[in-house]
Short mmCIF file of C-alpha atoms in Angstrom, two decimals:
data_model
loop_
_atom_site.label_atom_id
_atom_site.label_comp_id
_atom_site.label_asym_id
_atom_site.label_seq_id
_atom_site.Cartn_x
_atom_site.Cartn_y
_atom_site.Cartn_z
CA UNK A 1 216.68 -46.52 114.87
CA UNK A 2 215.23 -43.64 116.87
CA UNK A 3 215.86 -39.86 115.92
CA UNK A 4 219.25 -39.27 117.18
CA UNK A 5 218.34 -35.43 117.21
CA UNK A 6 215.15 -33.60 118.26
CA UNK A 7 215.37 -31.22 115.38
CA UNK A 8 217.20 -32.59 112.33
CA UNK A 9 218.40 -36.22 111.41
CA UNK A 10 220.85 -37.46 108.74
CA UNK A 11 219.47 -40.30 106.62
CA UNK A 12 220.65 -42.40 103.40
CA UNK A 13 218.05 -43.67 100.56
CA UNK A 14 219.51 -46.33 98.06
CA UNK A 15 217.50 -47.01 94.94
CA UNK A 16 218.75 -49.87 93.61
CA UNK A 17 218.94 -50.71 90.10
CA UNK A 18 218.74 -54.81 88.70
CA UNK A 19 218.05 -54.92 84.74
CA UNK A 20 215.57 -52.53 84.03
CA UNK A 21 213.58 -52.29 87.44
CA UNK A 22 214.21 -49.86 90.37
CA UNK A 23 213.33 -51.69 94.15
CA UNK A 24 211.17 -49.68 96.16
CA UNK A 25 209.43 -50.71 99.34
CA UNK A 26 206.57 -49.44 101.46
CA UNK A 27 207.15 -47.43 104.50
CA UNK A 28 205.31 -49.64 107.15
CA UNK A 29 204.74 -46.48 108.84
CA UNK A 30 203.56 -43.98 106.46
CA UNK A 31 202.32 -46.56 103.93
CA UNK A 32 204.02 -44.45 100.85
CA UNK A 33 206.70 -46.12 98.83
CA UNK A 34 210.10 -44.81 99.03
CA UNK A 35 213.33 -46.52 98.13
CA UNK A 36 215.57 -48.53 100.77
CA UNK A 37 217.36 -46.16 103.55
CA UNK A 38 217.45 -44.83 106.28
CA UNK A 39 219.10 -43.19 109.47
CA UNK A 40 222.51 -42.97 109.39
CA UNK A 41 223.83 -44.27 112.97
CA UNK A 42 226.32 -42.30 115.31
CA UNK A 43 229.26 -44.46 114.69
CA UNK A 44 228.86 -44.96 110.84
CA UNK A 45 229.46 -43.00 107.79
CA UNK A 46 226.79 -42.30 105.12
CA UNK A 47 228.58 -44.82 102.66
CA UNK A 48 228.15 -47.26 105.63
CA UNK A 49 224.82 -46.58 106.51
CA UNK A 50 223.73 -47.14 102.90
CA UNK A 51 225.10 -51.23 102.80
CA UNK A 52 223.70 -51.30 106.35
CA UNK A 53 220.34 -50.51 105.79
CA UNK A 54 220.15 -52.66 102.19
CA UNK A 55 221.39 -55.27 104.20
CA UNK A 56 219.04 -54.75 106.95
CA UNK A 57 215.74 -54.18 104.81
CA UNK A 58 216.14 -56.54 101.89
CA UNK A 59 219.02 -58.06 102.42
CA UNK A 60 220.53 -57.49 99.10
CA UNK A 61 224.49 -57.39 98.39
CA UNK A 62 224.74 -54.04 96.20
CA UNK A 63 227.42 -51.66 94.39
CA UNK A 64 226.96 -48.12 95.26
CA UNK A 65 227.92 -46.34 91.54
CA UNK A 66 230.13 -43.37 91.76
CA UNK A 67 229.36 -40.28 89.86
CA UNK A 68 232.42 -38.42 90.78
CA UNK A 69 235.71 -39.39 90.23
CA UNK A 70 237.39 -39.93 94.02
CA UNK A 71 241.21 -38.84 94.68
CA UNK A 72 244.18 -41.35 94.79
CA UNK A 73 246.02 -40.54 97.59
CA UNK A 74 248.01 -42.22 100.51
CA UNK A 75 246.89 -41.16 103.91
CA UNK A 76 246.19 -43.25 106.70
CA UNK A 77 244.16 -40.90 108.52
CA UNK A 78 241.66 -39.96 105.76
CA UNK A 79 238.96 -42.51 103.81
CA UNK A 80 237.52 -40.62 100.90
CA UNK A 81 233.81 -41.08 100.79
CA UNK A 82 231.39 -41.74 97.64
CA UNK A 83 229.66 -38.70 97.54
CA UNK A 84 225.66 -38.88 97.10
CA UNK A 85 223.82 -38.65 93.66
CA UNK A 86 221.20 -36.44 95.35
CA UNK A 87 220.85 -34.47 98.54
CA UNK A 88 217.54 -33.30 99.83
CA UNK A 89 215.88 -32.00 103.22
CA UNK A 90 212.37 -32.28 104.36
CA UNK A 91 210.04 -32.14 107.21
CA UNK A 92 208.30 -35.39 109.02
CA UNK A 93 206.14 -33.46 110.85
CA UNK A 94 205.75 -30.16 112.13
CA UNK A 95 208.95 -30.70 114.49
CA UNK A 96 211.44 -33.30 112.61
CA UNK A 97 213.08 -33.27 109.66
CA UNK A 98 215.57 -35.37 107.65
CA UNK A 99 218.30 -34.94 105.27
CA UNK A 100 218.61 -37.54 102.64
CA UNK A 101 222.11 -38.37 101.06
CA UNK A 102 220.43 -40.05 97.63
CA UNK A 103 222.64 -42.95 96.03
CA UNK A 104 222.04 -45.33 93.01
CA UNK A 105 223.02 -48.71 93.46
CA UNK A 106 222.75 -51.57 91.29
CA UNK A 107 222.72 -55.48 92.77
CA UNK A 108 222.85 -58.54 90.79
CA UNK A 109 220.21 -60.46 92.03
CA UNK A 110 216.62 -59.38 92.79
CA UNK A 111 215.91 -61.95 95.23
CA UNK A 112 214.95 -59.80 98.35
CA UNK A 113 214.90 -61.09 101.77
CA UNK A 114 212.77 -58.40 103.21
CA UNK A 115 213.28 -57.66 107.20
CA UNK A 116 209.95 -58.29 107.80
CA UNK A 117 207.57 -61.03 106.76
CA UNK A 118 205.08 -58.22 106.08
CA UNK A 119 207.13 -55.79 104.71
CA UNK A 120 205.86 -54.85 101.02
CA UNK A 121 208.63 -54.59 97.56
CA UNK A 122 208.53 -54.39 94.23
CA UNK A 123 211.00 -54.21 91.75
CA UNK A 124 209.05 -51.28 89.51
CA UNK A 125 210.15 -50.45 85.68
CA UNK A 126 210.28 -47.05 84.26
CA UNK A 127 206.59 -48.07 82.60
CA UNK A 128 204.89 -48.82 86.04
CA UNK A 129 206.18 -45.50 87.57
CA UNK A 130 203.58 -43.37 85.88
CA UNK A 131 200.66 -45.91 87.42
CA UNK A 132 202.06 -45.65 90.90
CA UNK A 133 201.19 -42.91 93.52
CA UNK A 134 204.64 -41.83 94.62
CA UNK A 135 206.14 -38.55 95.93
CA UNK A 136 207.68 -36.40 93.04
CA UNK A 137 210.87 -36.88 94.61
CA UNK A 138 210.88 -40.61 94.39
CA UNK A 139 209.73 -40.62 91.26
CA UNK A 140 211.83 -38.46 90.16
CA UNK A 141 215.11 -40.50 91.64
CA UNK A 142 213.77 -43.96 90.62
CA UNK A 143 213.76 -42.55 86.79
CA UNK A 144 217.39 -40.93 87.12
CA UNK A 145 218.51 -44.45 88.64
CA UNK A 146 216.81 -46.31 85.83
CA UNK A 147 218.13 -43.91 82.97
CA UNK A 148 221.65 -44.15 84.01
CA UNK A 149 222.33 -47.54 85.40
CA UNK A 150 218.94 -50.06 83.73
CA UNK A 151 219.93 -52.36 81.07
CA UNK A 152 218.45 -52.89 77.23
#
């Protein structure tokens, strides 16, 4: 989707969790890997954007974990929302940035059905993160995912 603001755009990033492996892709633009996500569309919700963009990019069904505990209440006007793990902000160039609402997901299959026939995946264990080039950050989420939601 294109930038919906000139300045600053909202964004999701889902790394999801099956067994003991975290699923991260490469950006076919900036050729780094980063987890599943993206922008978050004018007439959706974060929480929304998040199955979207699975959906969309490796076509994965997924459960978003809660670390919060949400209210029980009963109002028609007002849909409590899963808040994020994680919430960063950082540039894409010298003129855009993003904000990233970070969520751990798990799926129960790891049978991607990637968007693109040359879209690039791999479902990485806590071992193969040291070996791989990634940004801190991703790193850094990847691990957190694995710790708290991977399997023994």
């Amino acid at each position: 989707m294109p930038h919906i603001h000139e300045k600053i755009d909202m964004t999701v990033e889902v790394f999801i969790v099956h067994k003991n492996t975290v699923l991260l892709r490469m950006h076919d633009k900036y050729k780094i890997w980063l987890s599943i996500g993206g922008h978050i569309e004018l007439d959706e919700d974060p929480v929304e954007a998040a199955f979207r963009e699975v959906e969309e990019e490796v076509g994965l069904q997924i459960t978003l974990i809660p670390h919060l505990e949400l209210p029980q209440y009963s109002n028609p006007e007002r849909k409590e929302l899963l808040p994020p793990r994680y919430m960063n902000r950082h540039a894409i160039n010298a003129s855009h940035e993003h904000i990233s609402l970070v969520y751990f997901a798990t799926s129960d299959s790891d049978q991607v059905v990637p968007e693109k026939k040359e879209d690039l995946w791999k479902w990485v264990s806590a071992d193969e993160l040291s070996s791989m080039d990634l940004n801190p950050d991703v790193e850094f989420y990847a691990r957190k995912a694995l710790e708290e939601l991977g399997t023994n």
